[in-house]
Amino acid sequence: MITFPNESAKYRTAREKLLKKEIELRRAMEEVAEARRALPPGGLVRQDYEFDGLDGDGRPAKIKLSELFAPGKDSLILYHLMFPRHPQEKREVATSGGTAKLARQDQPCPSCTALLDQFDGAVGHLQAAGFNFAVVGKTALENLVTLGLDRGWHNMRLVSSASNSFKRDYNAEAADGSQIPLLSVFHRDGEGIRHFWSSELDFAPTEPGQDPRSLGTCETLWNLMDFTPEGRPNWNEQLQYGEACCH
């Protein structure tokens, strides 16, 4: 047991009770991760999808799905960016940088963008640990590159699926063409590339008062808010926050 300066016995009793719940949560998270790793082989990818991306010299090139796997690194973590944003998206658009030149309906999802702001710093560490990471958007490659420059992304590989059915095939695009946020993992084995796992909680029924939290364990922004007395506010990420915005 530890204590902090000037805390009451009432606080310490409540904190010890909460600690037991935090231990239960940690145990549940480990159990879920173990069950995920134990999934049987997923479906083989039927085609080597071809994306628009940048080659090693920064020039536009055709990049195959198989080429998103570096030698010796057999797992690919891939985020399906909602770019363009959902047709019903009401939040403000970017007002500066190259992204601001796009029409409202062609701009990216603010929540996806904020999430990738958080991911970018982690990607270099992921790669060093033996994993691949990429972001795929339905918009033109030029728009993806411009967004990356506007946001100061340095580590993530950005590819466009504007010319293929990849996002539709892997449930990141609705029948009407609207984009769906999804994190997917693909794994390469001796038979080819397989789909391993995707964040399906957004497709599951929600409980009263519960955010879908399909990526709840890795959304740094919202998890930090959960540590505070205020908790998660009635608030949404934006592409810009006026003069105080860091991008």
PDB file of C-alpha atoms in Angstrom:
ATOM      1  CA  MET A   1       0.000   0.000   0.000  1.00  0.00           C
ATOM      2  CA  ILE A   2       1.183   3.503  -0.793  1.00  0.00           C
ATOM      3  CA  THR A   3      -0.193   6.874   0.275  1.00  0.00           C
ATOM      4  CA  PHE A   4       0.072  10.435  -1.031  1.00  0.00           C
ATOM      5  CA  PRO A   5       0.421  13.646   1.010  1.00  0.00           C
ATOM      6  CA  ASN A   6      -2.667  14.790   2.938  1.00  0.00           C
ATOM      7  CA  GLU A   7      -5.033  12.153   1.582  1.00  0.00           C
ATOM      8  CA  SER A   8      -7.891  11.034   3.806  1.00  0.00           C
ATOM      9  CA  ALA A   9      -8.627   7.507   4.969  1.00  0.00           C
ATOM     10  CA  LYS A  10     -11.838   7.706   2.917  1.00  0.00           C
ATOM     11  CA  TYR A  11      -9.817   8.483  -0.210  1.00  0.00           C
ATOM     12  CA  ARG A  12      -7.349   5.647   0.445  1.00  0.00           C
ATOM     13  CA  THR A  13     -10.133   3.102   1.001  1.00  0.00           C
ATOM     14  CA  ALA A  14     -11.843   4.123  -2.239  1.00  0.00           C
ATOM     15  CA  ARG A  15      -8.539   4.118  -4.109  1.00  0.00           C
ATOM     16  CA  GLU A  16      -7.725   0.587  -2.944  1.00  0.00           C
ATOM     17  CA  LYS A  17     -11.163  -0.542  -4.123  1.00  0.00           C
ATOM     18  CA  LEU A  18     -10.549   1.091  -7.506  1.00  0.00           C
ATOM     19  CA  LEU A  19      -7.115  -0.540  -7.732  1.00  0.00           C
ATOM     20  CA  LYS A  20      -8.760  -3.955  -7.562  1.00  0.00           C
ATOM     21  CA  LYS A  21     -10.913  -3.018 -10.564  1.00  0.00           C
ATOM     22  CA  GLU A  22      -7.833  -1.754 -12.432  1.00  0.00           C
ATOM     23  CA  ILE A  23      -6.140  -5.091 -11.807  1.00  0.00           C
ATOM     24  CA  GLU A  24      -9.233  -6.873 -13.125  1.00  0.00           C
ATOM     25  CA  LEU A  25      -9.146  -4.666 -16.223  1.00  0.00           C
ATOM     26  CA  ARG A  26      -5.458  -5.415 -16.791  1.00  0.00           C
ATOM     27  CA  ARG A  27      -6.174  -9.120 -16.484  1.00  0.00           C
ATOM     28  CA  ALA A  28      -9.084  -8.859 -18.952  1.00  0.00           C
ATOM     29  CA  MET A  29      -6.940  -6.936 -21.442  1.00  0.00           C
ATOM     30  CA  GLU A  30      -4.278  -9.635 -21.295  1.00  0.00           C
ATOM     31  CA  GLU A  31      -6.901 -12.352 -21.775  1.00  0.00           C
ATOM     32  CA  VAL A  32      -8.323 -10.576 -24.834  1.00  0.00           C
ATOM     33  CA  ALA A  33      -4.847 -10.113 -26.315  1.00  0.00           C
ATOM     34  CA  GLU A  34      -4.082 -13.803 -25.751  1.00  0.00           C
ATOM     35  CA  ALA A  35      -7.362 -14.847 -27.383  1.00  0.00           C
ATOM     36  CA  ARG A  36      -6.627 -12.563 -30.330  1.00  0.00           C
ATOM     37  CA  ARG A  37      -3.211 -14.121 -30.834  1.00  0.00           C
ATOM     38  CA  ALA A  38      -4.816 -17.571 -30.737  1.00  0.00           C
ATOM     39  CA  LEU A  39      -7.210 -16.870 -33.612  1.00  0.00           C
ATOM     40  CA  PRO A  40      -7.089 -19.540 -36.334  1.00  0.00           C
ATOM     41  CA  PRO A  41      -5.658 -18.473 -39.713  1.00  0.00           C
ATOM     42  CA  GLY A  42      -7.738 -15.779 -41.377  1.00  0.00           C
ATOM     43  CA  GLY A  43      -8.734 -15.666 -45.017  1.00  0.00           C
ATOM     44  CA  LEU A  44      -6.051 -15.457 -47.673  1.00  0.00           C
ATOM     45  CA  VAL A  45      -5.992 -12.185 -49.594  1.00  0.00           C
ATOM     46  CA  ARG A  46      -7.145 -13.139 -53.076  1.00  0.00           C
ATOM     47  CA  GLN A  47      -5.233 -10.494 -54.993  1.00  0.00           C
ATOM     48  CA  ASP A  48      -2.084  -8.449 -54.515  1.00  0.00           C
ATOM     49  CA  TYR A  49      -3.873  -5.107 -54.412  1.00  0.00           C
ATOM     50  CA  GLU A  50      -2.084  -2.251 -56.137  1.00  0.00           C
ATOM     51  CA  PHE A  51      -2.068   1.154 -54.462  1.00  0.00           C
ATOM     52  CA  ASP A  52      -0.733   4.573 -55.378  1.00  0.00           C
ATOM     53  CA  GLY A  53       2.107   5.569 -53.096  1.00  0.00           C
ATOM     54  CA  LEU A  54       5.592   7.016 -52.965  1.00  0.00           C
ATOM     55  CA  ASP A  55       8.707   4.992 -53.700  1.00  0.00           C
ATOM     56  CA  GLY A  56      11.951   5.155 -51.746  1.00  0.00           C
ATOM     57  CA  ASP A  57      12.916   8.347 -53.573  1.00  0.00           C
ATOM     58  CA  GLY A  58       9.608  10.073 -52.832  1.00  0.00           C
ATOM     59  CA  ARG A  59       8.250   9.694 -56.356  1.00  0.00           C
ATOM     60  CA  PRO A  60       4.690   8.512 -57.182  1.00  0.00           C
ATOM     61  CA  ALA A  61       4.650   4.779 -57.844  1.00  0.00           C
ATOM     62  CA  LYS A  62       2.415   1.732 -57.871  1.00  0.00           C
ATOM     63  CA  ILE A  63       2.804  -0.114 -54.577  1.00  0.00           C
ATOM     64  CA  LYS A  64       1.462  -3.628 -54.139  1.00  0.00           C
ATOM     65  CA  LEU A  65       0.059  -4.870 -50.835  1.00  0.00           C
ATOM     66  CA  SER A  66       2.911  -7.376 -50.643  1.00  0.00           C
ATOM     67  CA  GLU A  67       5.385  -4.500 -50.920  1.00  0.00           C
ATOM     68  CA  LEU A  68       4.070  -2.984 -47.689  1.00  0.00           C
ATOM     69  CA  PHE A  69       5.808  -5.888 -45.925  1.00  0.00           C
ATOM     70  CA  ALA A  70       9.502  -5.267 -45.296  1.00  0.00           C
ATOM     71  CA  PRO A  71      11.856  -8.261 -45.432  1.00  0.00           C
ATOM     72  CA  GLY A  72      11.648 -10.274 -42.233  1.00  0.00           C
ATOM     73  CA  LYS A  73       8.590  -8.370 -40.963  1.00  0.00           C
ATOM     74  CA  ASP A  74       5.479 -10.484 -41.466  1.00  0.00           C
ATOM     75  CA  SER A  75       2.727  -8.448 -39.781  1.00  0.00           C
ATOM     76  CA  LEU A  76       1.216  -5.309 -41.300  1.00  0.00           C
ATOM     77  CA  ILE A  77      -0.852  -2.960 -39.141  1.00  0.00           C
ATOM     78  CA  LEU A  78      -2.983  -0.894 -41.497  1.00  0.00           C
ATOM     79  CA  TYR A  79      -5.329   1.991 -40.692  1.00  0.00           C
ATOM     80  CA  HIS A  80      -8.229   2.738 -43.046  1.00  0.00           C
ATOM     81  CA  LEU A  81      -8.396   6.533 -42.978  1.00  0.00           C
ATOM     82  CA  MET A  82     -11.762   8.171 -43.684  1.00  0.00           C
ATOM     83  CA  PHE A  83     -10.501  10.397 -46.465  1.00  0.00           C
ATOM     84  CA  PRO A  84     -12.837  11.666 -47.807  1.00  0.00           C
ATOM     85  CA  ARG A  85     -14.816  12.273 -44.629  1.00  0.00           C
ATOM     86  CA  HIS A  86     -18.271  10.845 -44.058  1.00  0.00           C
ATOM     87  CA  PRO A  87     -20.937  12.676 -46.107  1.00  0.00           C
ATOM     88  CA  GLN A  88     -22.794  13.611 -42.899  1.00  0.00           C
ATOM     89  CA  GLU A  89     -19.705  14.992 -41.150  1.00  0.00           C
ATOM     90  CA  LYS A  90     -20.557  18.438 -39.708  1.00  0.00           C
ATOM     91  CA  ARG A  91     -17.289  19.445 -38.073  1.00  0.00           C
ATOM     92  CA  GLU A  92     -15.258  22.315 -39.476  1.00  0.00           C
ATOM     93  CA  VAL A  93     -12.787  21.798 -42.271  1.00  0.00           C
ATOM     94  CA  ALA A  94      -9.119  22.711 -42.426  1.00  0.00           C
ATOM     95  CA  THR A  95      -8.657  26.418 -43.009  1.00  0.00           C
ATOM     96  CA  SER A  96      -4.920  26.494 -43.638  1.00  0.00           C
ATOM     97  CA  GLY A  97      -2.359  24.364 -45.410  1.00  0.00           C
ATOM     98  CA  GLY A  98      -2.842  22.462 -48.625  1.00  0.00           C
ATOM     99  CA  THR A  99      -5.753  20.430 -47.247  1.00  0.00           C
ATOM    100  CA  ALA A 100      -7.794  23.636 -46.948  1.00  0.00           C
ATOM    101  CA  LYS A 101      -7.912  23.823 -50.755  1.00  0.00           C
ATOM    102  CA  LEU A 102     -10.123  20.732 -50.893  1.00  0.00           C
ATOM    103  CA  ALA A 103     -13.903  21.026 -50.916  1.00  0.00           C
ATOM    104  CA  ARG A 104     -15.654  20.253 -47.610  1.00  0.00           C
ATOM    105  CA  GLN A 105     -16.838  16.821 -48.742  1.00  0.00           C
ATOM    106  CA  ASP A 106     -13.340  15.900 -49.935  1.00  0.00           C
ATOM    107  CA  GLN A 107     -11.506  16.719 -46.683  1.00  0.00           C
ATOM    108  CA  PRO A 108     -10.482  14.047 -44.138  1.00  0.00           C
ATOM    109  CA  CYS A 109     -12.273  12.905 -41.009  1.00  0.00           C
ATOM    110  CA  PRO A 110     -11.107  14.966 -37.990  1.00  0.00           C
ATOM    111  CA  SER A 111     -11.194  11.969 -35.615  1.00  0.00           C
ATOM    112  CA  CYS A 112      -9.157   9.764 -37.945  1.00  0.00           C
ATOM    113  CA  THR A 113      -6.689  12.588 -38.422  1.00  0.00           C
ATOM    114  CA  ALA A 114      -6.307  13.117 -34.661  1.00  0.00           C
ATOM    115  CA  LEU A 115      -5.766   9.389 -34.154  1.00  0.00           C
ATOM    116  CA  LEU A 116      -3.037   9.315 -36.791  1.00  0.00           C
ATOM    117  CA  ASP A 117      -1.412  12.349 -35.156  1.00  0.00           C
ATOM    118  CA  GLN A 118      -1.012  10.074 -32.129  1.00  0.00           C
ATOM    119  CA  PHE A 119       0.137   7.061 -34.139  1.00  0.00           C
ATOM    120  CA  ASP A 120       2.839   8.789 -36.165  1.00  0.00           C
ATOM    121  CA  GLY A 121       5.314   9.034 -33.320  1.00  0.00           C
ATOM    122  CA  ALA A 122       4.871   5.355 -32.480  1.00  0.00           C
ATOM    123  CA  VAL A 123       5.485   4.032 -35.988  1.00  0.00           C
ATOM    124  CA  GLY A 124       9.264   4.314 -35.869  1.00  0.00           C
ATOM    125  CA  HIS A 125       9.259   2.228 -32.703  1.00  0.00           C
ATOM    126  CA  LEU A 126       6.865  -0.296 -34.279  1.00  0.00           C
ATOM    127  CA  GLN A 127       9.183  -0.715 -37.225  1.00  0.00           C
ATOM    128  CA  ALA A 128      12.202  -1.168 -34.973  1.00  0.00           C
ATOM    129  CA  ALA A 129      10.262  -3.846 -33.068  1.00  0.00           C
ATOM    130  CA  GLY A 130       9.639  -5.777 -36.296  1.00  0.00           C
ATOM    131  CA  PHE A 131       6.260  -4.591 -37.552  1.00  0.00           C
ATOM    132  CA  ASN A 132       4.998  -2.813 -40.671  1.00  0.00           C
ATOM    133  CA  PHE A 133       2.516   0.077 -40.584  1.00  0.00           C
ATOM    134  CA  ALA A 134       0.609   1.853 -43.339  1.00  0.00           C
ATOM    135  CA  VAL A 135      -2.360   4.166 -43.819  1.00  0.00           C
ATOM    136  CA  VAL A 136      -4.753   3.750 -46.730  1.00  0.00           C
ATOM    137  CA  GLY A 137      -7.214   6.384 -47.912  1.00  0.00           C
ATOM    138  CA  LYS A 138      -9.683   6.430 -50.782  1.00  0.00           C
ATOM    139  CA  THR A 139      -8.620   9.917 -51.835  1.00  0.00           C
ATOM    140  CA  ALA A 140      -5.943  10.706 -54.416  1.00  0.00           C
ATOM    141  CA  LEU A 141      -2.311  10.169 -53.391  1.00  0.00           C
ATOM    142  CA  GLU A 142      -1.641  13.899 -53.758  1.00  0.00           C
ATOM    143  CA  ASN A 143      -4.254  14.644 -51.085  1.00  0.00           C
ATOM    144  CA  LEU A 144      -2.769  12.081 -48.694  1.00  0.00           C
ATOM    145  CA  VAL A 145       0.726  13.484 -49.128  1.00  0.00           C
ATOM    146  CA  THR A 146      -0.559  17.011 -48.593  1.00  0.00           C
ATOM    147  CA  LEU A 147      -2.367  16.010 -45.400  1.00  0.00           C
ATOM    148  CA  GLY A 148       0.798  14.359 -44.114  1.00  0.00           C
ATOM    149  CA  LEU A 149       2.763  17.532 -44.745  1.00  0.00           C
ATOM    150  CA  ASP A 150       0.090  19.674 -43.104  1.00  0.00           C
ATOM    151  CA  ARG A 151       0.039  17.470 -40.000  1.00  0.00           C
ATOM    152  CA  GLY A 152       3.796  16.982 -39.756  1.00  0.00           C
ATOM    153  CA  TRP A 153       3.630  13.215 -40.173  1.00  0.00           C
ATOM    154  CA  HIS A 154       7.110  11.803 -40.776  1.00  0.00           C
ATOM    155  CA  ASN A 155       6.889   8.055 -40.141  1.00  0.00           C
ATOM    156  CA  MET A 156       3.696   6.639 -41.622  1.00  0.00           C
ATOM    157  CA  ARG A 157       3.517   5.191 -45.113  1.00  0.00           C
ATOM    158  CA  LEU A 158       0.512   6.643 -46.944  1.00  0.00           C
ATOM    159  CA  VAL A 159      -1.131   4.845 -49.867  1.00  0.00           C
ATOM    160  CA  SER A 160      -4.236   5.518 -51.934  1.00  0.00           C
ATOM    161  CA  SER A 161      -6.850   2.893 -52.791  1.00  0.00           C
ATOM    162  CA  ALA A 162      -8.703   5.232 -55.174  1.00  0.00           C
ATOM    163  CA  SER A 163      -8.125   2.805 -58.051  1.00  0.00           C
ATOM    164  CA  ASN A 164      -8.977  -0.500 -56.348  1.00  0.00           C
ATOM    165  CA  SER A 165     -11.661  -2.217 -54.243  1.00  0.00           C
ATOM    166  CA  PHE A 166      -9.467  -2.903 -51.210  1.00  0.00           C
ATOM    167  CA  LYS A 167     -11.435  -0.805 -48.714  1.00  0.00           C
ATOM    168  CA  ARG A 168     -14.772  -2.104 -49.934  1.00  0.00           C
ATOM    169  CA  ASP A 169     -13.561  -5.706 -49.802  1.00  0.00           C
ATOM    170  CA  TYR A 170     -12.288  -5.325 -46.225  1.00  0.00           C
ATOM    171  CA  ASN A 171     -15.341  -3.548 -44.770  1.00  0.00           C
ATOM    172  CA  ALA A 172     -13.826  -0.060 -44.628  1.00  0.00           C
ATOM    173  CA  GLU A 173     -16.226   1.320 -47.233  1.00  0.00           C
ATOM    174  CA  ALA A 174     -20.035   1.157 -47.231  1.00  0.00           C
ATOM    175  CA  ALA A 175     -22.133   0.232 -50.239  1.00  0.00           C
ATOM    176  CA  ASP A 176     -22.823   3.932 -50.892  1.00  0.00           C
ATOM    177  CA  GLY A 177     -19.090   4.674 -51.009  1.00  0.00           C
ATOM    178  CA  SER A 178     -18.879   6.357 -47.599  1.00  0.00           C
ATOM    179  CA  GLN A 179     -15.730   5.550 -45.668  1.00  0.00           C
ATOM    180  CA  ILE A 180     -15.593   3.536 -42.436  1.00  0.00           C
ATOM    181  CA  PRO A 181     -12.782   3.844 -39.842  1.00  0.00           C
ATOM    182  CA  LEU A 182     -11.058   0.527 -39.285  1.00  0.00           C
ATOM    183  CA  LEU A 183      -7.754  -0.829 -38.040  1.00  0.00           C
ATOM    184  CA  SER A 184      -6.728  -4.069 -39.731  1.00  0.00           C
ATOM    185  CA  VAL A 185      -3.837  -6.458 -39.326  1.00  0.00           C
ATOM    186  CA  PHE A 186      -2.557  -8.660 -42.138  1.00  0.00           C
ATOM    187  CA  HIS A 187      -0.042 -11.441 -41.672  1.00  0.00           C
ATOM    188  CA  ARG A 188       2.241 -13.084 -44.209  1.00  0.00           C
ATOM    189  CA  ASP A 189       2.930 -16.809 -44.003  1.00  0.00           C
ATOM    190  CA  GLY A 190       4.135 -19.540 -46.359  1.00  0.00           C
ATOM    191  CA  GLU A 191       0.806 -19.579 -48.202  1.00  0.00           C
ATOM    192  CA  GLY A 192       0.543 -15.828 -48.783  1.00  0.00           C
ATOM    193  CA  ILE A 193      -0.962 -12.805 -47.040  1.00  0.00           C
ATOM    194  CA  ARG A 194      -3.897 -13.391 -44.701  1.00  0.00           C
ATOM    195  CA  HIS A 195      -6.316 -11.077 -42.944  1.00  0.00           C
ATOM    196  CA  PHE A 196      -5.596 -11.602 -39.235  1.00  0.00           C
ATOM    197  CA  TRP A 197      -7.858  -9.169 -37.336  1.00  0.00           C
ATOM    198  CA  SER A 198      -9.864  -5.964 -37.728  1.00  0.00           C
ATOM    199  CA  SER A 199     -11.480  -3.639 -35.185  1.00  0.00           C
ATOM    200  CA  GLU A 200     -15.077  -4.870 -35.439  1.00  0.00           C
ATOM    201  CA  LEU A 201     -16.504  -3.160 -32.339  1.00  0.00           C
ATOM    202  CA  ASP A 202     -17.913  -0.342 -34.489  1.00  0.00           C
ATOM    203  CA  PHE A 203     -20.151  -2.933 -36.155  1.00  0.00           C
ATOM    204  CA  ALA A 204     -21.339  -4.425 -32.854  1.00  0.00           C
ATOM    205  CA  PRO A 205     -24.375  -3.183 -30.874  1.00  0.00           C
ATOM    206  CA  THR A 206     -23.544  -0.423 -28.420  1.00  0.00           C
ATOM    207  CA  GLU A 207     -24.621  -0.322 -24.793  1.00  0.00           C
ATOM    208  CA  PRO A 208     -26.428   2.686 -23.267  1.00  0.00           C
ATOM    209  CA  GLY A 209     -23.976   5.469 -22.552  1.00  0.00           C
ATOM    210  CA  GLN A 210     -21.068   3.603 -24.091  1.00  0.00           C
ATOM    211  CA  ASP A 211     -18.846   4.939 -26.834  1.00  0.00           C
ATOM    212  CA  PRO A 212     -18.091   2.190 -29.390  1.00  0.00           C
ATOM    213  CA  ARG A 213     -14.371   2.476 -28.479  1.00  0.00           C
ATOM    214  CA  SER A 214     -13.334   0.169 -31.273  1.00  0.00           C
ATOM    215  CA  LEU A 215      -9.719   1.212 -30.665  1.00  0.00           C
ATOM    216  CA  GLY A 216     -10.177   2.119 -27.030  1.00  0.00           C
ATOM    217  CA  THR A 217      -6.980   0.519 -25.812  1.00  0.00           C
ATOM    218  CA  CYS A 218      -4.738   2.576 -28.108  1.00  0.00           C
ATOM    219  CA  GLU A 219      -6.449   5.984 -28.298  1.00  0.00           C
ATOM    220  CA  THR A 220      -4.033   7.991 -26.184  1.00  0.00           C
ATOM    221  CA  LEU A 221      -6.055  11.204 -26.286  1.00  0.00           C
ATOM    222  CA  TRP A 222      -9.276   9.769 -24.849  1.00  0.00           C
ATOM    223  CA  ASN A 223      -7.533   7.433 -22.425  1.00  0.00           C
ATOM    224  CA  LEU A 224      -5.667  10.371 -20.900  1.00  0.00           C
ATOM    225  CA  MET A 225      -8.999  12.127 -20.355  1.00  0.00           C
ATOM    226  CA  ASP A 226     -10.263   9.041 -18.534  1.00  0.00           C
ATOM    227  CA  PHE A 227      -7.646   9.599 -15.819  1.00  0.00           C
ATOM    228  CA  THR A 228      -9.130  12.987 -14.880  1.00  0.00           C
ATOM    229  CA  PRO A 229     -12.022  13.882 -12.520  1.00  0.00           C
ATOM    230  CA  GLU A 230     -13.908  15.340 -15.500  1.00  0.00           C
ATOM    231  CA  GLY A 231     -13.620  12.226 -17.640  1.00  0.00           C
ATOM    232  CA  ARG A 232     -14.394  12.297 -21.341  1.00  0.00           C
ATOM    233  CA  PRO A 233     -16.091  15.585 -22.245  1.00  0.00           C
ATOM    234  CA  ASN A 234     -18.923  16.036 -24.724  1.00  0.00           C
ATOM    235  CA  TRP A 235     -16.369  17.024 -27.346  1.00  0.00           C
ATOM    236  CA  ASN A 236     -15.051  15.957 -30.711  1.00  0.00           C
ATOM    237  CA  GLU A 237     -11.658  16.236 -32.360  1.00  0.00           C
ATOM    238  CA  GLN A 238     -11.241  18.958 -34.971  1.00  0.00           C
ATOM    239  CA  LEU A 239      -8.816  19.428 -37.845  1.00  0.00           C
ATOM    240  CA  GLN A 240      -7.794  22.774 -36.353  1.00  0.00           C
ATOM    241  CA  TYR A 241      -8.281  24.576 -33.033  1.00  0.00           C
ATOM    242  CA  GLY A 242      -7.828  28.201 -33.997  1.00  0.00           C
ATOM    243  CA  GLU A 243      -4.631  29.968 -33.006  1.00  0.00           C
ATOM    244  CA  ALA A 244      -3.884  27.360 -30.322  1.00  0.00           C
ATOM    245  CA  CYS A 245      -3.614  24.499 -32.802  1.00  0.00           C
ATOM    246  CA  CYS A 246      -0.190  22.877 -32.885  1.00  0.00           C
ATOM    247  CA  HIS A 247      -0.443  21.961 -36.584  1.00  0.00           C
TER     248      HIS A 247
END
